[in-house]
Amino acid sequence: MKIVKQFKTLMVEDFEEISTLTPVHSHNFFEIIYIFRGNGNHLINHISHPYNPGDLFVLSPEDEHFFEIVEPTRFATIRFTDDYFSDKKHLTTEELLAIRPEDLMRHKLLKEMKLNLDDPCRMILKNTVENILAYNCKTDLSTSTIIFYQVLTILGMIKEEIARLGVHIGKGQPNREALLSFIHQNIYYPEKIHRKNIADHFDISNSYFSIYFKRNFSISYREYVHSYRLQLIEKRLQSNHSTLKEIAHEFGFTDESHLSNYFKQKKKVNPSFFRKEHDLDLIER
């Protein structure tokens, strides 16, 4: 991929690369990248995405990226600066640009998941990119109203796909500390920390929540909840202040047997035996 500096508010390029030539890099502009042909891997912020014909990627100035080209690849790139849309507010309504294109392209979901457009949308996307390239004979595309609406079409398709995944654009990401605090406070209520319910609570897609949690905490959400719950149960068993029945009730298990089965499945020992072993350790000390 070519490393370029953006001087115009909008630039369009159509080119082919046969091998990986550039190191990890960033830009001073926003970029839409469409793959006409070829395959390989696209690394965005150290996350690898395999790419194939028809795939679409978006980048913002904060992103670092790099293409590992396996088969010769034809790229189409549409690059624009912050000024491109702000200079054209008179061409659209506030409703159409309710979500700023810059905010849309900064959305972390677009860097952590590859968009999976259906066949009709992929065809419209391909035609739209080809329309932009065909119009590239103009000396300054950045002043073209026709190209402006073509770019809006691409961004509209991205916006619709994100909405289909249940992600609320512009709401940001859950605060890490707030998320952990909510889990810790509600660890005693399994229903409250069910993945769907906690995703709803933090206004994030159920399917994206698992990816978000793993990226930020280097452990799956399920593993984290089980680990934290077990730590608390072990402390209760070691303290000897609570019966198994009381512990089961505290942590939302249906009964003592349910707790015992859960604990044995995770720790390979039943809770009564775990408590006795702990008591023996204390005596020997």
mmCIF file of C-alpha atoms in Angstrom:
data_model
loop_
_atom_site.group_PDB
_atom_site.id
_atom_site.type_symbol
_atom_site.label_atom_id
_atom_site.label_comp_id
_atom_site.label_asym_id
_atom_site.label_seq_id
_atom_site.Cartn_x
_atom_site.Cartn_y
_atom_site.Cartn_z
ATOM 1 C CA MET A 1 0.000 0.000 0.000
ATOM 2 C CA LYS A 2 1.105 3.532 -0.715
ATOM 3 C CA ILE A 3 1.730 5.908 2.169
ATOM 4 C CA VAL A 4 0.394 9.334 1.194
ATOM 5 C CA LYS A 5 -0.268 12.690 2.762
ATOM 6 C CA GLN A 6 -3.679 14.242 2.268
ATOM 7 C CA PHE A 7 -3.695 17.767 0.898
ATOM 8 C CA LYS A 8 -7.106 17.864 -0.820
ATOM 9 C CA THR A 9 -10.257 17.326 1.210
ATOM 10 C CA LEU A 10 -11.084 14.278 -0.958
ATOM 11 C CA MET A 11 -8.816 11.944 -2.945
ATOM 12 C CA VAL A 12 -9.681 8.747 -4.819
ATOM 13 C CA GLU A 13 -7.232 6.116 -6.075
ATOM 14 C CA ASP A 14 -7.491 2.806 -7.925
ATOM 15 C CA PHE A 15 -4.324 0.704 -7.979
ATOM 16 C CA GLU A 16 -2.933 -2.818 -7.683
ATOM 17 C CA GLU A 17 -0.223 -4.204 -5.399
ATOM 18 C CA ILE A 18 1.405 -7.579 -5.973
ATOM 19 C CA SER A 19 3.375 -7.837 -2.725
ATOM 20 C CA THR A 20 3.520 -6.432 0.770
ATOM 21 C CA LEU A 21 5.777 -3.396 0.679
ATOM 22 C CA THR A 22 4.901 -1.012 3.497
ATOM 23 C CA PRO A 23 5.314 -1.291 7.273
ATOM 24 C CA VAL A 24 2.556 -0.621 9.797
ATOM 25 C CA HIS A 25 1.519 2.991 9.294
ATOM 26 C CA SER A 26 -1.153 5.595 9.994
ATOM 27 C CA HIS A 27 -2.505 8.581 8.047
ATOM 28 C CA ASN A 28 -3.703 12.122 8.648
ATOM 29 C CA PHE A 29 -7.072 11.444 6.994
ATOM 30 C CA PHE A 30 -10.096 9.145 6.994
ATOM 31 C CA GLU A 31 -9.993 6.295 4.502
ATOM 32 C CA ILE A 32 -12.465 3.898 2.921
ATOM 33 C CA ILE A 33 -10.758 0.880 1.307
ATOM 34 C CA TYR A 34 -12.569 -1.431 -1.113
ATOM 35 C CA ILE A 35 -11.114 -4.720 -2.393
ATOM 36 C CA PHE A 36 -11.869 -5.421 -6.070
ATOM 37 C CA ARG A 37 -9.768 -8.567 -6.295
ATOM 38 C CA GLY A 38 -7.030 -10.464 -4.469
ATOM 39 C CA ASN A 39 -6.756 -11.766 -0.946
ATOM 40 C CA GLY A 40 -4.558 -11.637 2.121
ATOM 41 C CA ASN A 41 -4.765 -10.178 5.609
ATOM 42 C CA HIS A 42 -5.471 -6.658 6.787
ATOM 43 C CA LEU A 43 -4.055 -5.753 10.207
ATOM 44 C CA ILE A 44 -5.891 -2.888 11.876
ATOM 45 C CA ASN A 45 -4.571 -1.846 15.282
ATOM 46 C CA HIS A 46 -2.865 -5.262 15.597
ATOM 47 C CA ILE A 47 -6.099 -7.145 14.831
ATOM 48 C CA SER A 48 -5.871 -9.346 11.719
ATOM 49 C CA HIS A 49 -8.770 -9.643 9.270
ATOM 50 C CA PRO A 50 -8.592 -11.895 6.201
ATOM 51 C CA TYR A 51 -9.725 -9.969 3.121
ATOM 52 C CA ASN A 52 -11.311 -11.082 -0.149
ATOM 53 C CA PRO A 53 -12.963 -9.408 -3.163
ATOM 54 C CA GLY A 54 -15.917 -7.246 -2.147
ATOM 55 C CA ASP A 55 -14.634 -6.485 1.358
ATOM 56 C CA LEU A 56 -14.768 -2.972 2.779
ATOM 57 C CA PHE A 57 -12.610 -1.391 5.489
ATOM 58 C CA VAL A 58 -12.667 2.040 7.098
ATOM 59 C CA LEU A 59 -9.836 3.823 8.896
ATOM 60 C CA SER A 60 -9.553 6.988 10.942
ATOM 61 C CA PRO A 61 -6.387 8.999 11.661
ATOM 62 C CA GLU A 62 -5.910 7.249 15.021
ATOM 63 C CA ASP A 63 -5.652 3.821 13.386
ATOM 64 C CA GLU A 64 -2.546 1.915 12.353
ATOM 65 C CA HIS A 65 -2.839 -0.641 9.588
ATOM 66 C CA PHE A 66 -0.919 -2.923 7.279
ATOM 67 C CA PHE A 67 -1.804 -5.269 4.395
ATOM 68 C CA GLU A 68 -0.246 -8.720 4.062
ATOM 69 C CA ILE A 69 -0.858 -9.452 0.384
ATOM 70 C CA VAL A 70 -1.181 -13.129 -0.568
ATOM 71 C CA GLU A 71 -2.576 -12.728 -4.088
ATOM 72 C CA PRO A 72 -2.142 -9.551 -6.198
ATOM 73 C CA THR A 73 -4.755 -7.126 -4.945
ATOM 74 C CA ARG A 74 -6.637 -4.306 -6.630
ATOM 75 C CA PHE A 75 -7.550 -1.596 -4.130
ATOM 76 C CA ALA A 76 -9.856 1.390 -4.397
ATOM 77 C CA THR A 77 -9.296 4.045 -1.730
ATOM 78 C CA ILE A 78 -11.441 7.044 -0.870
ATOM 79 C CA ARG A 79 -9.655 9.435 1.471
ATOM 80 C CA PHE A 80 -11.087 12.570 3.022
ATOM 81 C CA THR A 81 -10.193 15.083 5.718
ATOM 82 C CA ASP A 82 -12.294 16.534 8.553
ATOM 83 C CA ASP A 83 -13.222 19.460 6.317
ATOM 84 C CA TYR A 84 -14.811 17.417 3.533
ATOM 85 C CA PHE A 85 -18.217 16.968 5.196
ATOM 86 C CA SER A 86 -18.213 20.175 7.220
ATOM 87 C CA ASP A 87 -17.823 22.145 3.956
ATOM 88 C CA LYS A 88 -20.916 20.442 2.486
ATOM 89 C CA LYS A 89 -23.538 20.798 5.194
ATOM 90 C CA HIS A 90 -25.604 22.859 2.768
ATOM 91 C CA LEU A 91 -25.993 19.782 0.527
ATOM 92 C CA THR A 92 -27.825 17.679 3.073
ATOM 93 C CA THR A 93 -30.173 17.797 6.029
ATOM 94 C CA GLU A 94 -29.195 17.649 9.689
ATOM 95 C CA GLU A 95 -31.076 14.364 9.948
ATOM 96 C CA LEU A 96 -28.947 12.764 7.223
ATOM 97 C CA LEU A 97 -25.761 13.753 9.035
ATOM 98 C CA ALA A 98 -27.106 13.240 12.558
ATOM 99 C CA ILE A 99 -24.191 10.876 13.068
ATOM 100 C CA ARG A 100 -21.036 12.636 11.948
ATOM 101 C CA PRO A 101 -19.190 10.547 9.320
ATOM 102 C CA GLU A 102 -16.000 11.076 11.307
ATOM 103 C CA ASP A 103 -17.602 9.559 14.426
ATOM 104 C CA LEU A 104 -18.959 6.641 12.394
ATOM 105 C CA MET A 105 -15.530 5.840 10.983
ATOM 106 C CA ARG A 106 -13.948 5.998 14.429
ATOM 107 C CA HIS A 107 -16.321 3.328 15.759
ATOM 108 C CA LYS A 108 -14.249 0.532 17.314
ATOM 109 C CA LEU A 109 -16.558 -2.148 15.967
ATOM 110 C CA LEU A 110 -15.364 -1.361 12.442
ATOM 111 C CA LYS A 111 -11.787 -2.161 13.475
ATOM 112 C CA GLU A 112 -12.581 -5.301 15.450
ATOM 113 C CA MET A 113 -15.040 -6.999 13.098
ATOM 114 C CA LYS A 114 -15.176 -7.212 9.315
ATOM 115 C CA LEU A 115 -18.491 -6.010 7.923
ATOM 116 C CA ASN A 116 -20.558 -8.824 6.457
ATOM 117 C CA LEU A 117 -22.791 -7.180 3.861
ATOM 118 C CA ASP A 118 -25.411 -9.333 2.121
ATOM 119 C CA ASP A 119 -25.278 -9.914 -1.660
ATOM 120 C CA PRO A 120 -27.595 -7.050 -2.726
ATOM 121 C CA CYS A 121 -25.624 -4.583 -0.599
ATOM 122 C CA ARG A 122 -22.299 -5.913 -1.883
ATOM 123 C CA MET A 123 -23.478 -5.310 -5.449
ATOM 124 C CA ILE A 124 -24.631 -1.771 -4.630
ATOM 125 C CA LEU A 125 -21.316 -1.119 -2.884
ATOM 126 C CA LYS A 126 -19.306 -2.345 -5.881
ATOM 127 C CA ASN A 127 -21.368 -0.227 -8.291
ATOM 128 C CA THR A 128 -21.016 2.842 -6.073
ATOM 129 C CA VAL A 129 -17.221 2.513 -5.858
ATOM 130 C CA GLU A 130 -17.054 2.024 -9.622
ATOM 131 C CA ASN A 131 -19.198 5.148 -10.123
ATOM 132 C CA ILE A 132 -16.759 7.173 -8.014
ATOM 133 C CA LEU A 133 -13.763 5.830 -9.922
ATOM 134 C CA ALA A 134 -15.431 6.510 -13.275
ATOM 135 C CA TYR A 135 -15.931 10.135 -12.256
ATOM 136 C CA ASN A 136 -12.305 10.471 -11.204
ATOM 137 C CA CYS A 137 -11.445 12.259 -14.462
ATOM 138 C CA LYS A 138 -12.612 15.478 -12.796
ATOM 139 C CA THR A 139 -9.771 17.720 -11.673
ATOM 140 C CA ASP A 140 -11.144 18.159 -8.143
ATOM 141 C CA LEU A 141 -13.572 15.535 -6.900
ATOM 142 C CA SER A 142 -13.877 17.293 -3.553
ATOM 143 C CA THR A 143 -16.170 19.927 -5.102
ATOM 144 C CA SER A 144 -18.446 17.414 -6.861
ATOM 145 C CA THR A 145 -21.975 17.083 -5.505
ATOM 146 C CA ILE A 146 -22.371 13.783 -7.368
ATOM 147 C CA ILE A 147 -19.357 12.234 -5.628
ATOM 148 C CA PHE A 148 -20.505 13.614 -2.262
ATOM 149 C CA TYR A 149 -23.751 11.656 -2.476
ATOM 150 C CA GLN A 150 -21.921 8.534 -3.660
ATOM 151 C CA VAL A 151 -19.686 8.686 -0.570
ATOM 152 C CA LEU A 152 -22.773 9.207 1.596
ATOM 153 C CA THR A 153 -24.235 6.035 0.060
ATOM 154 C CA ILE A 154 -21.235 3.999 1.217
ATOM 155 C CA LEU A 155 -21.371 5.484 4.715
ATOM 156 C CA GLY A 156 -25.114 4.836 4.833
ATOM 157 C CA MET A 157 -24.522 1.150 4.090
ATOM 158 C CA ILE A 158 -21.928 0.968 6.877
ATOM 159 C CA LYS A 159 -24.342 2.667 9.259
ATOM 160 C CA GLU A 160 -27.155 0.246 8.386
ATOM 161 C CA GLU A 161 -24.893 -2.778 8.895
ATOM 162 C CA ILE A 162 -23.794 -1.542 12.326
ATOM 163 C CA ALA A 163 -27.424 -0.930 13.269
ATOM 164 C CA ARG A 164 -28.317 -4.457 12.112
ATOM 165 C CA LEU A 165 -25.767 -5.795 14.620
ATOM 166 C CA GLY A 166 -27.595 -3.917 17.361
ATOM 167 C CA VAL A 167 -24.818 -1.431 18.054
ATOM 168 C CA HIS A 168 -25.860 2.089 19.023
ATOM 169 C CA ILE A 169 -23.644 4.460 17.084
ATOM 170 C CA GLY A 170 -22.223 7.378 18.996
ATOM 171 C CA LYS A 171 -22.863 5.940 22.460
ATOM 172 C CA GLY A 172 -19.186 5.082 22.919
ATOM 173 C CA GLN A 173 -17.777 2.080 24.743
ATOM 174 C CA PRO A 174 -18.618 0.956 28.289
ATOM 175 C CA ASN A 175 -16.336 2.386 30.933
ATOM 176 C CA ARG A 176 -14.038 -0.450 32.061
ATOM 177 C CA GLU A 177 -14.268 0.376 35.761
ATOM 178 C CA ALA A 178 -18.034 0.845 35.617
ATOM 179 C CA LEU A 179 -18.431 -2.491 33.839
ATOM 180 C CA LEU A 180 -16.359 -4.421 36.399
ATOM 181 C CA SER A 181 -18.102 -2.638 39.262
ATOM 182 C CA PHE A 182 -21.497 -3.679 37.880
ATOM 183 C CA ILE A 183 -20.357 -7.314 37.573
ATOM 184 C CA HIS A 184 -18.939 -7.369 41.104
ATOM 185 C CA GLN A 185 -22.036 -5.798 42.624
ATOM 186 C CA ASN A 186 -24.392 -8.200 40.838
ATOM 187 C CA ILE A 187 -22.370 -11.420 40.952
ATOM 188 C CA TYR A 188 -25.007 -12.723 43.381
ATOM 189 C CA TYR A 189 -27.763 -12.301 40.774
ATOM 190 C CA PRO A 190 -26.993 -14.555 37.750
ATOM 191 C CA GLU A 191 -29.850 -13.137 35.698
ATOM 192 C CA LYS A 192 -28.569 -9.563 36.017
ATOM 193 C CA ILE A 193 -25.127 -10.474 34.689
ATOM 194 C CA HIS A 194 -26.368 -12.731 31.902
ATOM 195 C CA ARG A 195 -24.498 -11.595 28.785
ATOM 196 C CA LYS A 196 -27.603 -10.266 27.027
ATOM 197 C CA ASN A 197 -28.802 -8.341 30.065
ATOM 198 C CA ILE A 198 -25.443 -6.769 30.837
ATOM 199 C CA ALA A 199 -25.019 -5.850 27.157
ATOM 200 C CA ASP A 200 -28.440 -4.171 27.233
ATOM 201 C CA HIS A 201 -27.542 -2.371 30.469
ATOM 202 C CA PHE A 202 -24.440 -0.848 28.876
ATOM 203 C CA ASP A 203 -26.192 -0.182 25.565
ATOM 204 C CA ILE A 204 -23.927 -2.404 23.498
ATOM 205 C CA SER A 205 -24.703 -5.207 21.053
ATOM 206 C CA ASN A 206 -24.963 -8.678 22.592
ATOM 207 C CA SER A 207 -22.792 -10.142 19.823
ATOM 208 C CA TYR A 208 -20.204 -7.345 20.107
ATOM 209 C CA PHE A 209 -20.073 -7.403 23.925
ATOM 210 C CA SER A 210 -18.103 -10.671 24.023
ATOM 211 C CA ILE A 211 -15.556 -9.291 21.559
ATOM 212 C CA TYR A 212 -15.300 -6.010 23.479
ATOM 213 C CA PHE A 213 -14.742 -7.789 26.808
ATOM 214 C CA LYS A 214 -12.071 -10.160 25.445
ATOM 215 C CA ARG A 215 -10.221 -7.287 23.765
ATOM 216 C CA ASN A 216 -10.180 -5.163 26.928
ATOM 217 C CA PHE A 217 -9.605 -7.775 29.623
ATOM 218 C CA SER A 218 -7.731 -10.560 27.764
ATOM 219 C CA ILE A 219 -10.215 -13.123 29.072
ATOM 220 C CA SER A 220 -13.678 -14.128 27.916
ATOM 221 C CA TYR A 221 -16.657 -12.707 29.786
ATOM 222 C CA ARG A 222 -17.835 -16.192 30.766
ATOM 223 C CA GLU A 223 -14.406 -17.124 32.159
ATOM 224 C CA TYR A 224 -14.170 -13.878 34.115
ATOM 225 C CA VAL A 225 -17.581 -14.314 35.761
ATOM 226 C CA HIS A 226 -16.892 -17.945 36.692
ATOM 227 C CA SER A 227 -13.464 -17.070 38.077
ATOM 228 C CA TYR A 228 -14.734 -14.188 40.205
ATOM 229 C CA ARG A 229 -17.733 -16.128 41.489
ATOM 230 C CA LEU A 230 -15.520 -19.079 42.460
ATOM 231 C CA GLN A 231 -13.122 -16.804 44.324
ATOM 232 C CA LEU A 232 -15.982 -15.477 46.437
ATOM 233 C CA ILE A 233 -17.424 -18.944 47.070
ATOM 234 C CA GLU A 234 -13.996 -20.216 48.142
ATOM 235 C CA LYS A 235 -13.720 -17.361 50.643
ATOM 236 C CA ARG A 236 -17.136 -18.237 52.064
ATOM 237 C CA LEU A 237 -16.121 -21.886 52.426
ATOM 238 C CA GLN A 238 -12.809 -20.985 54.044
ATOM 239 C CA SER A 239 -14.399 -18.604 56.544
ATOM 240 C CA ASN A 240 -16.693 -21.343 57.918
ATOM 241 C CA HIS A 241 -19.316 -18.716 58.756
ATOM 242 C CA SER A 242 -21.861 -19.860 56.168
ATOM 243 C CA THR A 243 -23.502 -23.199 55.479
ATOM 244 C CA LEU A 244 -23.612 -24.614 51.944
ATOM 245 C CA LYS A 245 -27.308 -23.834 51.870
ATOM 246 C CA GLU A 246 -26.666 -20.193 52.776
ATOM 247 C CA ILE A 247 -23.891 -19.877 50.176
ATOM 248 C CA ALA A 248 -26.117 -21.417 47.511
ATOM 249 C CA HIS A 249 -28.870 -18.924 48.316
ATOM 250 C CA GLU A 250 -26.459 -15.970 48.368
ATOM 251 C CA PHE A 251 -25.112 -16.678 44.889
ATOM 252 C CA GLY A 252 -28.426 -17.466 43.241
ATOM 253 C CA PHE A 253 -28.128 -21.268 42.978
ATOM 254 C CA THR A 254 -31.384 -23.191 43.125
ATOM 255 C CA ASP A 255 -30.220 -25.293 46.065
ATOM 256 C CA GLU A 256 -27.210 -26.831 47.818
ATOM 257 C CA SER A 257 -26.944 -29.606 45.233
ATOM 258 C CA HIS A 258 -26.791 -27.063 42.406
ATOM 259 C CA LEU A 259 -23.924 -25.270 44.163
ATOM 260 C CA SER A 260 -22.060 -28.540 44.772
ATOM 261 C CA ASN A 261 -22.345 -29.614 41.142
ATOM 262 C CA TYR A 262 -21.171 -26.200 39.911
ATOM 263 C CA PHE A 263 -18.208 -26.098 42.301
ATOM 264 C CA LYS A 264 -17.154 -29.663 41.531
ATOM 265 C CA GLN A 265 -17.356 -29.035 37.794
ATOM 266 C CA LYS A 266 -15.065 -26.008 38.058
ATOM 267 C CA LYS A 267 -12.698 -27.078 40.859
ATOM 268 C CA LYS A 268 -12.784 -30.890 40.457
ATOM 269 C CA VAL A 269 -13.650 -31.258 44.137
ATOM 270 C CA ASN A 270 -16.928 -30.834 46.012
ATOM 271 C CA PRO A 271 -17.291 -27.819 48.353
ATOM 272 C CA SER A 272 -17.501 -29.919 51.560
ATOM 273 C CA PHE A 273 -14.191 -31.603 50.814
ATOM 274 C CA PHE A 274 -12.639 -28.235 49.848
ATOM 275 C CA ARG A 275 -13.715 -26.816 53.230
ATOM 276 C CA LYS A 276 -12.277 -29.826 55.131
ATOM 277 C CA GLU A 277 -8.958 -29.555 53.304
ATOM 278 C CA HIS A 278 -8.744 -25.900 54.234
ATOM 279 C CA ASP A 279 -9.500 -26.663 57.892
ATOM 280 C CA LEU A 280 -6.776 -29.335 57.947
ATOM 281 C CA ASP A 281 -4.275 -26.878 56.471
ATOM 282 C CA LEU A 282 -5.070 -24.436 59.253
ATOM 283 C CA ILE A 283 -4.590 -27.113 61.942
ATOM 284 C CA GLU A 284 -1.243 -28.200 60.477
ATOM 285 C CA ARG A 285 0.003 -24.649 60.475
#
